[in-house]
Short mmCIF file of C-alpha atoms in Angstrom, two decimals:
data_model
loop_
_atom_site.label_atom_id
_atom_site.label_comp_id
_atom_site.label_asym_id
_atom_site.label_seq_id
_atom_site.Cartn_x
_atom_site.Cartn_y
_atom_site.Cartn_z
CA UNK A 82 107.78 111.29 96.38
CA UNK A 83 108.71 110.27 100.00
CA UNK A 84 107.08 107.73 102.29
CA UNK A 85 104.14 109.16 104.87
CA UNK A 86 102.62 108.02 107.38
CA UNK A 87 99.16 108.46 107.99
CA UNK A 88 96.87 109.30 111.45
CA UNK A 89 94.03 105.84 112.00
CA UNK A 90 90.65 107.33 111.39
CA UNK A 91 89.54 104.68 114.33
CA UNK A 92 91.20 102.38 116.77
CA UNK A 93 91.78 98.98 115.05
CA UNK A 94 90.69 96.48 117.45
CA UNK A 95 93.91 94.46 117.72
CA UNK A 96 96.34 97.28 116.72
CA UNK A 97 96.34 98.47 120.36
CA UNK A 98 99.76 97.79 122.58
CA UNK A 99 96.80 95.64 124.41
CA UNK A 100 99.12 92.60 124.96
CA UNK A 101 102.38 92.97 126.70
CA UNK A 102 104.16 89.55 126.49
CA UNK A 103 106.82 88.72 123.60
CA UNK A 104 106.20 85.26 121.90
CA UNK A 105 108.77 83.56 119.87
CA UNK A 106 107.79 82.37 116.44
CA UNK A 107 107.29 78.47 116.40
CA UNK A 108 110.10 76.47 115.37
CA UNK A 109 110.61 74.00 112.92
CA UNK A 110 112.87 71.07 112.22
CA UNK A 111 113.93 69.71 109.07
CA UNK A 112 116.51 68.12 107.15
CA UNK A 113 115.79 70.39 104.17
CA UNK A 114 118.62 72.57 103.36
CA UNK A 115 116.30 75.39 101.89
CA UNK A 116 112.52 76.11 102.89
CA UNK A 117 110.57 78.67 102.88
CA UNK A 118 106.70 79.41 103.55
CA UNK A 119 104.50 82.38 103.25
CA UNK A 120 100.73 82.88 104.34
CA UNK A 121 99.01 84.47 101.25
CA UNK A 122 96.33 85.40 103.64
CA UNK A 123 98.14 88.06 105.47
CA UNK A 124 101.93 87.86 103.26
CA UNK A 125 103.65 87.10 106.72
CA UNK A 126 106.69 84.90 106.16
CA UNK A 127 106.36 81.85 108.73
CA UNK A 128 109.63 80.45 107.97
CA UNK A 129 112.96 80.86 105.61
CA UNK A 130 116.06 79.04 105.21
CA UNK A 131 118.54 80.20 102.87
CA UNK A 132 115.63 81.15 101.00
CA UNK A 133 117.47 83.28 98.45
CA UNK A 134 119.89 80.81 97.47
CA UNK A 135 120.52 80.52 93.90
CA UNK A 136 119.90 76.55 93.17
CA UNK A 137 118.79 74.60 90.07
CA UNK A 138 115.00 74.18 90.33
CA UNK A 139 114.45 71.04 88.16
CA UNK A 140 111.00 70.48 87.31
CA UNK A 141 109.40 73.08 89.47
CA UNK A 142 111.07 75.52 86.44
CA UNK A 143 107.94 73.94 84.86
CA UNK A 144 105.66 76.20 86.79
CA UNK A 145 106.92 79.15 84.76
CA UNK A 146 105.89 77.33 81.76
CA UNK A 147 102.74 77.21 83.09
CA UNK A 148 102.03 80.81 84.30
CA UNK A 149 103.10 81.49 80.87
CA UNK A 150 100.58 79.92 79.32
CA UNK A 151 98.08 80.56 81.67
CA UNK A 152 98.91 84.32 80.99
CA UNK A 153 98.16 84.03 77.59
CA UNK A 154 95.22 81.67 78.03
CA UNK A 155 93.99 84.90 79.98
CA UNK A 156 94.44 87.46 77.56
CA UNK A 157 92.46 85.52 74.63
CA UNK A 158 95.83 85.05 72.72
CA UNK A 159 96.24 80.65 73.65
CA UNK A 160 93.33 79.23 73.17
CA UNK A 161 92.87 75.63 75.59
CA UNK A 162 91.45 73.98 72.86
CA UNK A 163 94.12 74.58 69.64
CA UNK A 164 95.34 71.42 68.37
CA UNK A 165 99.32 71.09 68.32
CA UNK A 166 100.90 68.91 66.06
CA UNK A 167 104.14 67.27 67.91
CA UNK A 168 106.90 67.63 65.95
CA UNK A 169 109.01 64.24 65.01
CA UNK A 170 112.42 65.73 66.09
CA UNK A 171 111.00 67.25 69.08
CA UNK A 172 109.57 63.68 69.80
CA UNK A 173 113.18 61.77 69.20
CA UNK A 174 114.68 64.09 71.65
CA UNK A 175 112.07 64.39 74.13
CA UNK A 176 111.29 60.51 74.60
CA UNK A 177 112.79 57.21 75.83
CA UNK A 178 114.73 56.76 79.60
CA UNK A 179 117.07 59.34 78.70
CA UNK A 180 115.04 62.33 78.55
CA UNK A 181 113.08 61.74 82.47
CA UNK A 182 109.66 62.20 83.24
CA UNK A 183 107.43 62.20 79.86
CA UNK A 184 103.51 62.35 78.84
CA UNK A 185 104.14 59.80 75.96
CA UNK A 186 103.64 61.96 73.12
CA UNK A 187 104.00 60.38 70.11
CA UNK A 188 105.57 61.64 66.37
CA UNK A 189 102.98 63.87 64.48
CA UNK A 190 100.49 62.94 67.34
CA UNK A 191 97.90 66.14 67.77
CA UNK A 192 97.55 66.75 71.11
CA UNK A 193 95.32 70.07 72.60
CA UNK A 194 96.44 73.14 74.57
CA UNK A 195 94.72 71.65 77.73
CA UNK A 196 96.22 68.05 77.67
CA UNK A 197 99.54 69.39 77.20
CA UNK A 198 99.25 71.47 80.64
CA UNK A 199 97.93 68.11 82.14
CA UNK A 200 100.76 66.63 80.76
CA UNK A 201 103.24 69.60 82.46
CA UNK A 202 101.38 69.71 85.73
CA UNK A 203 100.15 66.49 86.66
CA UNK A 204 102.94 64.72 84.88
CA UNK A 205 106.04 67.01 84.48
CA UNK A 206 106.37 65.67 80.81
CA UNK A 207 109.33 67.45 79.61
CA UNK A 208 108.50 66.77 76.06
CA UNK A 209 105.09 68.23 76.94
CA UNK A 210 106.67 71.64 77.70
CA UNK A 211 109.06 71.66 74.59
CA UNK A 212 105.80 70.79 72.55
CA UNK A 213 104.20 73.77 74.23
CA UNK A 214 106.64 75.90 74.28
CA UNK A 215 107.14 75.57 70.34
CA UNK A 216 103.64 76.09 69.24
CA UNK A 217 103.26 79.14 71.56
CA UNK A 218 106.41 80.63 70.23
CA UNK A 219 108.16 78.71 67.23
CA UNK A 220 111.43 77.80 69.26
CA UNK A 221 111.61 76.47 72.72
CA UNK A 222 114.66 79.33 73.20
CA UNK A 223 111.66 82.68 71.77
CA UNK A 224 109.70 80.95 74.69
CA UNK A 225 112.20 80.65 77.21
CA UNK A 226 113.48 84.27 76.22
CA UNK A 227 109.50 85.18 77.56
CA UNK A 228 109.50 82.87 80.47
CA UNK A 229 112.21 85.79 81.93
CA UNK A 230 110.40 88.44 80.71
CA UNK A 231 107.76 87.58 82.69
CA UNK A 232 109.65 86.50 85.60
CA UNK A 233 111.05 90.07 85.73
CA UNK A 234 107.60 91.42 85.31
CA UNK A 235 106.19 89.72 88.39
CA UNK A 236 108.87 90.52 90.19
CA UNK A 237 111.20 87.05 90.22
CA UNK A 238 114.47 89.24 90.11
CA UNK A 239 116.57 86.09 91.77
CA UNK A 240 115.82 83.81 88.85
CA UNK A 241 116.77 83.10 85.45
CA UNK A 242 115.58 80.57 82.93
CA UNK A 243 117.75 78.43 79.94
CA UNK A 244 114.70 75.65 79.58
CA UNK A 245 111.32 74.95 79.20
CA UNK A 246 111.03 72.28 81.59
CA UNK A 247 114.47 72.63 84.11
CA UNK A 248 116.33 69.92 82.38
CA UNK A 249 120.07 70.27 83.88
CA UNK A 250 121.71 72.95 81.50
CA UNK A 251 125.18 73.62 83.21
CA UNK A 252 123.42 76.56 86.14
CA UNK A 253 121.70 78.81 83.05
CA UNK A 254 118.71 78.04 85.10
CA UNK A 255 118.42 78.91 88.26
CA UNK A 256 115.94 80.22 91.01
CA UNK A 257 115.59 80.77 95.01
CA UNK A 258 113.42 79.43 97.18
CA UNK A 259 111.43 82.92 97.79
CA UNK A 260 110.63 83.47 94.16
CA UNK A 261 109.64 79.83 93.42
CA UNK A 262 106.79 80.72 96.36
CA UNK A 263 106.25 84.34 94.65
CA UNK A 264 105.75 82.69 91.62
CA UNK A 265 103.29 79.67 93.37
CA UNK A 266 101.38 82.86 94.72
CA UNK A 267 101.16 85.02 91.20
CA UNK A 268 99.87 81.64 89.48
CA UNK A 269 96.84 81.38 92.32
CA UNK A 270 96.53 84.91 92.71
CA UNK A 271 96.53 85.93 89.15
CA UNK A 272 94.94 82.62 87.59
CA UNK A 273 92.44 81.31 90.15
CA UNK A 274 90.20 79.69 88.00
CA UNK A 275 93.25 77.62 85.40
CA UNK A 276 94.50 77.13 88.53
CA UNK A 277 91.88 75.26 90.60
CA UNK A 278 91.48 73.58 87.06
CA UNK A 279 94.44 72.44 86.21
CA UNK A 280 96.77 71.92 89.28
CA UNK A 281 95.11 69.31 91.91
CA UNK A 282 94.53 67.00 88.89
CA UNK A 283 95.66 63.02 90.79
CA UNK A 284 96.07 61.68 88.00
CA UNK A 285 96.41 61.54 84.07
CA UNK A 286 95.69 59.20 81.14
CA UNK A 287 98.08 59.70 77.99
CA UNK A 288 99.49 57.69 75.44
CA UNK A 289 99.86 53.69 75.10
CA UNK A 290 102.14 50.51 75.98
CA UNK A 291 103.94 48.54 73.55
CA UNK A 292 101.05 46.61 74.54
CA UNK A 293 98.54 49.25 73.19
CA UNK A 294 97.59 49.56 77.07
CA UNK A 295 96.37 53.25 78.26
CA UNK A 296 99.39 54.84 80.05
CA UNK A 297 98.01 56.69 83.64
CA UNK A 298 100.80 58.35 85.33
CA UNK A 299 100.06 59.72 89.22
CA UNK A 300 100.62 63.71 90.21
CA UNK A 301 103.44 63.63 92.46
CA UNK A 302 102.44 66.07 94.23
CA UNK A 303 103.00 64.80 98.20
CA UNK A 304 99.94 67.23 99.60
CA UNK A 305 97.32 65.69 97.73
CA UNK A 306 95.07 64.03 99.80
CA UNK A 307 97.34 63.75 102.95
CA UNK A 308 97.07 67.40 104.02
CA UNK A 309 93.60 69.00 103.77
CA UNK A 310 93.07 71.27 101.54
CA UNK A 311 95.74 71.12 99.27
CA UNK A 312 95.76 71.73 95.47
CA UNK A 313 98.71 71.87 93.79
CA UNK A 314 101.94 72.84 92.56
CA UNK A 315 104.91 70.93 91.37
CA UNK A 316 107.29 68.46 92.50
CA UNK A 317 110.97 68.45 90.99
CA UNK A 318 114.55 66.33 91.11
CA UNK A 319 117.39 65.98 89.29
CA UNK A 320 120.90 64.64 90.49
CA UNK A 321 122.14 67.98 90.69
CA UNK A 322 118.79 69.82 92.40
CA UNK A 323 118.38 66.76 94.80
CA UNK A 324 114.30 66.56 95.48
CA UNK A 325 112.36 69.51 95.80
CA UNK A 326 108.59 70.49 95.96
CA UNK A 327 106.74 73.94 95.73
CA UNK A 328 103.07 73.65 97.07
CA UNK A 329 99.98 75.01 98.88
CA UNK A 330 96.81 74.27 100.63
CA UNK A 331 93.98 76.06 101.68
CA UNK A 332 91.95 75.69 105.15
CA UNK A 333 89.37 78.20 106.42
CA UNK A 334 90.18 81.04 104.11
CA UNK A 335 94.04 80.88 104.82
CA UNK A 336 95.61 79.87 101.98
CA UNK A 337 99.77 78.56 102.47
CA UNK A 338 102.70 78.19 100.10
CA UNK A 339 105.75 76.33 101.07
CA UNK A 340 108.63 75.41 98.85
CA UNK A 341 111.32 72.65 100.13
CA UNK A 342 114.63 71.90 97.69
CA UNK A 343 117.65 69.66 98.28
CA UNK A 344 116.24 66.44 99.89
CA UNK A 345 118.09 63.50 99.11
CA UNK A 346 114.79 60.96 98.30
CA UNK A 347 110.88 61.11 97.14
CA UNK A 348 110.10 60.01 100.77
CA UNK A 349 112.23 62.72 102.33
CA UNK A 350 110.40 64.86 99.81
CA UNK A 351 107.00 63.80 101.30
CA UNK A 352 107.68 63.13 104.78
CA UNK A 353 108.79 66.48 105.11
CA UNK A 354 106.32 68.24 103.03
CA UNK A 355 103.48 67.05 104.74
CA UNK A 356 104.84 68.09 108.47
CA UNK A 357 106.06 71.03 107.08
CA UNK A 358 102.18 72.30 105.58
CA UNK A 359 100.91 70.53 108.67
CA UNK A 360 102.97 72.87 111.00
CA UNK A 361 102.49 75.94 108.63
CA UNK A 362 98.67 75.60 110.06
CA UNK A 363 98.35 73.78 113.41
CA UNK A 364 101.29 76.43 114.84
CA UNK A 365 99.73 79.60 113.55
CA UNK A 366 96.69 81.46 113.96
CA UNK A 367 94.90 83.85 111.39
CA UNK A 368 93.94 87.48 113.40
CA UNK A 369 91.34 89.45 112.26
CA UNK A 370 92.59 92.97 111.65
CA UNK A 371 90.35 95.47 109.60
CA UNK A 372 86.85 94.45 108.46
CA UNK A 373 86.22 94.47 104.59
CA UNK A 374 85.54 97.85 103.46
CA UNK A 375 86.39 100.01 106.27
CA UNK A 376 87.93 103.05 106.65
CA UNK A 377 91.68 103.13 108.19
CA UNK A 378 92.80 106.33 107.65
CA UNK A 379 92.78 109.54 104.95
CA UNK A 380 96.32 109.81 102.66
CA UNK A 381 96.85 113.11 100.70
CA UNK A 382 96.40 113.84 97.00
CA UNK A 383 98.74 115.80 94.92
CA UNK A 384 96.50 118.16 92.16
CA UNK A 385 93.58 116.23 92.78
CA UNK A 386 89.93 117.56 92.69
CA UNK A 387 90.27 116.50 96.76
CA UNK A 388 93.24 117.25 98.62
CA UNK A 389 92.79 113.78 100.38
CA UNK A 390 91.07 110.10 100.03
CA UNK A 391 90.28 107.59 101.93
CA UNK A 392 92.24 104.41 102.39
CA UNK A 393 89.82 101.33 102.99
CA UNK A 394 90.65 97.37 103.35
CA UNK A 395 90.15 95.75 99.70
CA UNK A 396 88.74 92.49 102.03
CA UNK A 397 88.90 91.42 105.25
CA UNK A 398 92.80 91.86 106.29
CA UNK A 399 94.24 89.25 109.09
CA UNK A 400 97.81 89.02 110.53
CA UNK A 401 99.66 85.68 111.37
CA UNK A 402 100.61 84.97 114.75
CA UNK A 403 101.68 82.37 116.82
CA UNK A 404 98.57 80.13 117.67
CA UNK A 405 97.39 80.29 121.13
CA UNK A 406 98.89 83.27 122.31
CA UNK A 407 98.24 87.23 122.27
CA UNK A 408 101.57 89.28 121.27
CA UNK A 409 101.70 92.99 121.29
CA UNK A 410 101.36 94.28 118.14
CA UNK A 411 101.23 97.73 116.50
CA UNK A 412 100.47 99.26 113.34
CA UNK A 413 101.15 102.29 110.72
CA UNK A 414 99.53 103.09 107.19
CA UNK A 415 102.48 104.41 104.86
CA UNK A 416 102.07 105.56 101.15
CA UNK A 417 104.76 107.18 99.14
CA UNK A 418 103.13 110.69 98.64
CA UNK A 419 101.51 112.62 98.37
CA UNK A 420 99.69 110.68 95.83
CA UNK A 421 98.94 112.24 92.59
CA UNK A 422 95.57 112.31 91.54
CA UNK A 423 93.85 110.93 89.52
CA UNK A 424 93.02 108.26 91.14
CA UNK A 425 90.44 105.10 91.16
CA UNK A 426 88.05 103.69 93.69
CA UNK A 427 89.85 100.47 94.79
CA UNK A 428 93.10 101.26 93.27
CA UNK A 429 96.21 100.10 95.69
CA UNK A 430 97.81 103.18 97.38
CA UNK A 431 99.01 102.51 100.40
CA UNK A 432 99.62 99.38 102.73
CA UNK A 433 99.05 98.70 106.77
CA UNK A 434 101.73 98.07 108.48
CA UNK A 435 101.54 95.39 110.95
CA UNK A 436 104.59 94.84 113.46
CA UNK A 437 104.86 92.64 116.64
CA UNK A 438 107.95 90.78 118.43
CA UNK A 439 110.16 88.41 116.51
CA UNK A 440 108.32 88.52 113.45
CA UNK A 441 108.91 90.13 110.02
CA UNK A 442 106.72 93.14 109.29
CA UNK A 443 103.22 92.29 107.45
CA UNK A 444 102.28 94.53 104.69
CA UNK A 445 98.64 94.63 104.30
CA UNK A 446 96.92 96.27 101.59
CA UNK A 447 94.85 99.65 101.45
CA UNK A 448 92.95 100.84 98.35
CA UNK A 449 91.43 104.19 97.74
CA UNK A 450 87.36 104.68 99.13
CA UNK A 451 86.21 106.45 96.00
CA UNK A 452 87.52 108.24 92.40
CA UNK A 453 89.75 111.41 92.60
CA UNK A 454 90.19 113.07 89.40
CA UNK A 455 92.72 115.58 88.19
CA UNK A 456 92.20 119.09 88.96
CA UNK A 457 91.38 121.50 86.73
CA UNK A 458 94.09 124.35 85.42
CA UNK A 459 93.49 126.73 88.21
CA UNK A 460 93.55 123.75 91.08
CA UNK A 461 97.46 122.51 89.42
CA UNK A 462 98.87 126.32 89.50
CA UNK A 463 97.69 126.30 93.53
CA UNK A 464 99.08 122.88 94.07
CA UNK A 465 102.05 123.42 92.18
CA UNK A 466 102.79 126.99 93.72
CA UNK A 467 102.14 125.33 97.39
CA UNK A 468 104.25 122.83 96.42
CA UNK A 469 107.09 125.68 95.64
CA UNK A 470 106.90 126.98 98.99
CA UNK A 471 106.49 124.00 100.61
#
């Protein structure tokens, strides 16, 4: 297989060389020593600093935990309403001032699938996520084993997990900046619906005072009804991990994800957050690219039943640019090919290539226009004997 490059069926309206003048990417200040943001919309990268540096996540490790569940909530196999019994020792470890941010579980309490992911999300109860994390595999350490099997499997290749919930375990756990926003885009992408349910919750009602009071804790999420459109993830902090937040908001069909680690208070932590989101829409601009459904270009098939197929946008694709201005930009569909058939309408084969000046290439993808199925005995000898002699 080798990467080709394929001839544009039709002129796409702003993939023309229409715009001669090179704009610089907006800047942005801030005291964070590692940030990074990414518009899901179009998978351009708006900003990065020492994005793939190794660092202790603290609580936003919880959002693993989540996407775990959420994965098997999917699949039929965790049900949101199975009753899980807390376990006393879990309890005497996992409560009191010494063991941070808790839901207020209580010893032999029964407690459902869905309150404990409240409890994770909206109030990063650690003993929440050991409680989980138990009943969904028997040990908090056959969970955590899955936690980076699935990290690997979506693609988190910079992280590593020792915990449940990020408590401090001597750098076992670690992640970077780029995959805690990879991960923030594979919950929302892969989970829309547990997502929109679970994450933008303000705030939650568990367990009683001394007083036999209702405990409600706030999300401390620093988006949530400061920056429009905003609906989740997860704040974190420990001593060690300083104060960090991975989150996103949505406005007019572009969606953001930022992540922002090692500020030294909450208020640094929210301050910055909110100009950070705020700038991540006010200084770029969503471009229309390819309408939904239309036809970019043709990519070959390899002993297919068609010796090509069409390669169509999946949904409307946009590029990000600066906002208010015009930069050239050009364009190339590759595909490592030839593709080998068969192949199905929709699938993902190829990707458009978006390029302009002092910005990262976007990667936009192309699916296949219809089925291509396998060619029959004689069609295989041809392709393999043209293959031979090239």
């Amino acid at each position: 297989m080798k990467t080709l490059y394929a001839t544009f069926a039709a002129p796409l309206a702003l993939v023309a060389l229409a715009y001669p003048s090179i704009a610089a990417a907006p800047q942005f200040d801030t005291p964070a020593p590692v940030a990074f943001m990414k518009d899901l919309s179009s998978g351009a990268i708006l900003f990065q600093r020492d994005a793939d540096r190794r660092m202790p996540p603290a609580s936003m490790a919880k959002m693993m935990t989540v996407y775990v569940a959420f994965d098997l909530v999917k699949k039929g196999q965790l049900k949101l309403n199975d009753m899980v019994t807390v376990q006393p020792e879990t309890w005497k470890k996992w409560h009191g001032p010494q063991a941070g941010s808790t839901m207020f579980l209580s010893p032999n309490e029964q407690v459902s699938v869905a309150n404990l992911l409240y409890g994770i999300v909206t109030l990063s109860g650690n003993d929440a996520c050991v409680v989980l994390a138990e009943h969904i595999a028997g040990t908090e350490q056959n969970f955590v084993e899955r936690m980076n099997r699935t990290a690997k499997q979506i693609g988190l290749n910079n992280s590593h997990f020792g915990t449940s919930n990020g408590w401090p375990d001597g750098g076992v756990t670690y992640v970077t900046a780029r995959d805690l926003g990879d991960l923030a885009d594979h919950t929302i992408q892969d989970f829309p619906q547990l997502y929109k349910q679970f994450y933008s919750k303000r705030d939650f009602t568990w367990g009683k005072t001394m007083g036999g009071n209702a405990i409600t804790q706030a999300n401390r999420d620093p988006l949530l009804g400061r920056v429009a459109g905003a609906d989740g993830l997860k704040t974190g902090h420990t001593e060690e991990a300083g104060y960090g937040f991975t989150g996103s908001a949505e406005q007019n069909g572009r969606r953001l994800v930022m992540v922002m680690a090692g500020l030294n208070s909450s208020n640094a932590r929210a301050e910055e957050s909110v100009k950070f989101m705020n700038w991540g829409f006010r200084a770029w601009q969503a471009k229309p690219v390819v309408a939904k459904g239309k036809k970019v270009a043709d990519a070959e098939v390899q002993m297919g039943s068609s010796s090509s197929v069409g390669l169509v946008a999946p949904r409307q694709l946009t590029v990000t640019l600066p906002a208010g201005l015009d930069p050239a930009i050009s364009a190339k569909v590759v595909y490592q090919g030839p593709i080998k058939a068969p192949i199905k309408a929709g699938q993902h084969i190829a990707d458009l290539v978006v390029s302009s000046p002092d910005m990262p290439a976007q990667r936009l993808p192309l699916v296949a226009d219809k089925d291509v199925d396998e060619a029959g005995f004689f069609g295989r000898a041809w392709s393999g004997l043209t293959s031979l002699f090239g």
